Amino acid sequence: MSALLEAEDLHINFGGVQAAGGISLTVESGERLAIIGPNGAGKTTFINICTGYLKPQQGRVRFRDAEITARPPRAITRLGIARSFQIPQLFAEHTVLENLLLGAAVRDRAWRPWWRLSGLGQRAEMLELLALFELQTVAGQTIAGLPEGVRKLVDIALALALRPQLLLMDEPTSGVSSQEKFTVMDTLDRVLRERGVTAVFVEHDMEVVSRYAHRVAVWSGGRIQALGPPDTVLNDPAVRADVIGL
Amino acid sequence: MLRALPPVILALLLAVLPLLATWTTVVLTLALAKGLAVLGIVVLLRAGQVSFGHALYFAASGYAAAFLAGSLGGGEVLVLLLAGLATSLLLGLAIGWFVVGYRYIFFAMLNLAFSMVLYSLLEKFFHITGGSDGLRVPRPTLLGMTLERAEFELGLFYLTLGLAVLAAFLVHRYLASPPGQALAALKTNETRLEYLGVSARAVFLGGYLISALLAGLGGTLQALVQGLVTPEMGYWVASGELVFIAILGGAGHVIGAFAGALVYEFVQIYAAAFAADVWQLILGTVLLLIILFASRGLVGMYQDLWRRGEGKEAAP
Amino acid sequence: MTPQLLWLATLDGVAYAALVFLVAVGLTLIFGVLRVLNVAHGSFYAIGAYTAASLGIAISSGGLPGWLSYPALILAAVLIGTLLGSLIERQLLARIYGKEEVLQLLVTFAVFMILEDVQRLVWGVQPYFQDTPLRLLGTMEVAGVFYTRYQLLVLPATALVVLVGLRLFLRHTLQGRVILAVTQDREAAMAMGIDAHRVYLTTFVLGASFAALGGALASPTTALVPGIGSDMIVLSFAVVATAGLGQVEGAALAALLMGLGRSFAVYMYPEFEVLMPYLIMVVVLLIRPQGLFGVAETRRI
């Protein structure tokens, strides 16, 4: 297994708060890496740095041996990294399908000003993608009226629509009901495996973590406190005390 | 298909009107020219942005046509139109390059600032621009033909109508296309757009250039039909009027730009005829009423009527 | 450029800046609190000027002592600011606070258009000239240059009084601090129980009064014609944008900058007179879009 994403000694400080105090992490190709930790530990900041939304004050990020530190999100996306958000970031005045079609149009460079977005060839593919998450019924609905759980799924589907090699998900199952969590994660796991997509996901639900992650990284105060397979990490007393609160 | 009907009917009506009432020729041309500039505002409104300086392109292209026509002793309409378009394209690129990095009030203000820079240049450099008296635009040939005034005005009207129809069609296509939809996505989630791999700046610049071209086309046509360009064409009030008309017509719709412009011009003419100094008062009141009671503009009112006619309740 | 011309240009610039500041400070206050760019602000200026001139004419034709024209200036400002200001805020703006910003701005634009014609209807298109306040004070010599006492003393003094008074008011009185609170964080202020609508009305009337005061003070120095309002609004807007929206002290500095820039242009490169303020605005905004003293916007995800 080769290193897909390498973060090296990342430092970033926001007005006195050390959101990243020397983060070094390697994501192996094909793996499922979970990131856990208390709120404010810097988990989202890590994703923000890796995807170019934030520039680290120190340290580097490499994707498939190419330097991507401080490159803008649009460049990093085009290299093959996609991301979903803690609070779903979608185009509120467009329909679910239009959101995905826009992603597909960018991906395939289908960008002529005389073509119709709604008539693009990628339409069938996007509907299939929506069907995987049972979203095909809301395909024609505007984002603005949809419940948070649905928007969360659309957010993830949009990231997948870009056919990334690496998918970074920020709390993919928050806002999804506990019954649906495993259905969603099962589907996601299957899709990721079929497409050979590496995934990193921030998660608060330890059951989800132990079931779907190959490795777990524990974040605390801007640093990685522990890293390893779920059984080891989740049963570590220090981790349990600090993070899981037991 | 049925939705295309009202614009087609409108276009046909307009085509016939000057033949029935010759006095409407110039008014209609002016209205359509302004409508083109307003269409530019509508494009920007798609991105959720307003420019308070688009009269800059209106005036700059008008003056460019005036300079060229003056130096050629008239020239040819098509050549002058091209000159106007080229002027707006170049200016739009130069200014747009800076301006598309900004949003909302800063975007609006920067455009205003640039337009006032142009206005002050036009007004003060008397020896080049004719100052506040403006420049006359000698009558050019139309498609190679030298025409008398009435024929020229009629010919120019049909050319303007054709250009307006073409512009409406092309803008409609653009707005439904991937880059046009990306422009609309700017309004709701620029961050996500960047995370799809699109440069929001590039998308916005595309829309901006289109809006500048439209405003420039309108300004050139006005210069040609009036035979005169004045610095007022680029004054902040003129920019404000464009936004006014966009909202009056219905901010979201291509046809609204022209519907609004037609109503605006006709009210201005009639008000000026009845009571010379109250056209601003009347139009101002109309705008207030629209904003307070029918904020989706004329197109919105039309859609509500249509829906009520079909027995459905209008959306609040 | 001779020292006398230099001095003249400076005095001109300061006098002009004082007037522009009065209008701009009202505009920036209104924006800071109501978040509305009041396009009709120039109308307050113009109507304040016309009203002051009319009062002045009434005073002299009524045979009343000339010094009464000074309080008449203040009276005009307060009248217009209070009556017109509260009318517009209560009857129009109050109805549209929830709407999109563009629509709010267009409402003020519509009011501007209406008031432009109201000016023509009430005062006609012939120039009004009422310079009693200017004449009464005569001229004085400063460094070899003769200048009117009115422009030399009254204008800058008024601007300074307003600047200092406003600062004291905003920072040291309850009403003022409430206004500052609403400017900085409207939601938090309302959550603390502040009556936002009363604050809006007070601020709007205050801002309108300053603009009208600017107009009233300007009226003895120039012939009043239709259109002075529209020129003043875009200029004061340039000042506000350059200073930073909501910045009171910054507006004074920006007004001075614009005023001096313009007056030096008049004496050295007359073609650039009107251009200077907008050129300054473009340069400042390109470097610092939030204005010289404005606050930059923060990120969100």
PDB file of C-alpha atoms in Angstrom, chain A residues 51 53 74 77-78 83 85 89-92 94 106 110-115 117 155 159, chain B residues 173-174 176-179 181-182 184-185 187-189 191-199:
ATOM      1  CA  THR A  51      -7.990  20.768   0.976  1.00  0.00           C
ATOM      2  CA  TYR A  53      -9.026  26.193   2.497  1.00  0.00           C
ATOM      3  CA  ARG A  74     -10.212  24.170  -6.782  1.00  0.00           C
ATOM      4  CA  THR A  77     -10.168  19.079  -6.137  1.00  0.00           C
ATOM      5  CA  ARG A  78      -8.994  18.735  -9.709  1.00  0.00           C
ATOM      6  CA  ARG A  83     -14.649  16.725   0.533  1.00  0.00           C
ATOM      7  CA  PHE A  85     -18.817  19.269   5.051  1.00  0.00           C
ATOM      8  CA  GLN A  89     -22.595  23.078   1.677  1.00  0.00           C
ATOM      9  CA  LEU A  90     -24.918  22.957  -1.302  1.00  0.00           C
ATOM     10  CA  PHE A  91     -26.413  25.309  -3.859  1.00  0.00           C
ATOM     11  CA  ALA A  92     -29.608  26.178  -2.041  1.00  0.00           C
ATOM     12  CA  HIS A  94     -30.751  24.564  -7.269  1.00  0.00           C
ATOM     13  CA  VAL A 106     -16.950  20.449 -13.986  1.00  0.00           C
ATOM     14  CA  ALA A 110     -18.662  19.908 -20.129  1.00  0.00           C
ATOM     15  CA  TRP A 111     -18.603  23.670 -20.068  1.00  0.00           C
ATOM     16  CA  ARG A 112     -20.065  25.127 -23.255  1.00  0.00           C
ATOM     17  CA  PRO A 113     -22.352  28.165 -22.749  1.00  0.00           C
ATOM     18  CA  TRP A 114     -24.897  26.841 -25.250  1.00  0.00           C
ATOM     19  CA  TRP A 115     -25.428  23.417 -23.707  1.00  0.00           C
ATOM     20  CA  LEU A 117     -27.106  21.742 -17.737  1.00  0.00           C
ATOM     21  CA  ASP A 155     -23.444  16.741   0.239  1.00  0.00           C
ATOM     22  CA  ALA A 159     -18.368  14.866  -3.434  1.00  0.00           C
TER      23      ALA A 159
ATOM     24  CA  ARG B 173     -29.206  29.785 -23.290  1.00  0.00           C
ATOM     25  CA  TYR B 174     -26.163  30.950 -21.347  1.00  0.00           C
ATOM     26  CA  ALA B 176     -29.258  27.545 -18.509  1.00  0.00           C
ATOM     27  CA  SER B 177     -25.786  26.274 -19.412  1.00  0.00           C
ATOM     28  CA  PRO B 178     -23.112  24.906 -17.041  1.00  0.00           C
ATOM     29  CA  PRO B 179     -21.179  28.206 -16.833  1.00  0.00           C
ATOM     30  CA  GLN B 181     -25.633  27.769 -13.721  1.00  0.00           C
ATOM     31  CA  ALA B 182     -22.239  28.085 -12.057  1.00  0.00           C
ATOM     32  CA  ALA B 184     -26.107  31.252 -10.272  1.00  0.00           C
ATOM     33  CA  ALA B 185     -24.287  28.953  -7.854  1.00  0.00           C
ATOM     34  CA  LYS B 187     -25.039  33.425  -5.267  1.00  0.00           C
ATOM     35  CA  THR B 188     -25.717  30.537  -2.929  1.00  0.00           C
ATOM     36  CA  ASN B 189     -22.423  28.819  -2.233  1.00  0.00           C
ATOM     37  CA  THR B 191     -17.144  27.874  -1.355  1.00  0.00           C
ATOM     38  CA  ARG B 192     -18.756  24.714  -2.708  1.00  0.00           C
ATOM     39  CA  LEU B 193     -18.227  25.928  -6.242  1.00  0.00           C
ATOM     40  CA  GLU B 194     -14.512  26.209  -5.556  1.00  0.00           C
ATOM     41  CA  TYR B 195     -14.607  22.748  -4.009  1.00  0.00           C
ATOM     42  CA  LEU B 196     -16.030  21.387  -7.250  1.00  0.00           C
ATOM     43  CA  GLY B 197     -12.925  22.600  -9.006  1.00  0.00           C
ATOM     44  CA  VAL B 198     -14.307  25.820 -10.510  1.00  0.00           C
ATOM     45  CA  SER B 199     -12.744  29.233 -10.176  1.00  0.00           C
TER      46      SER B 199
END
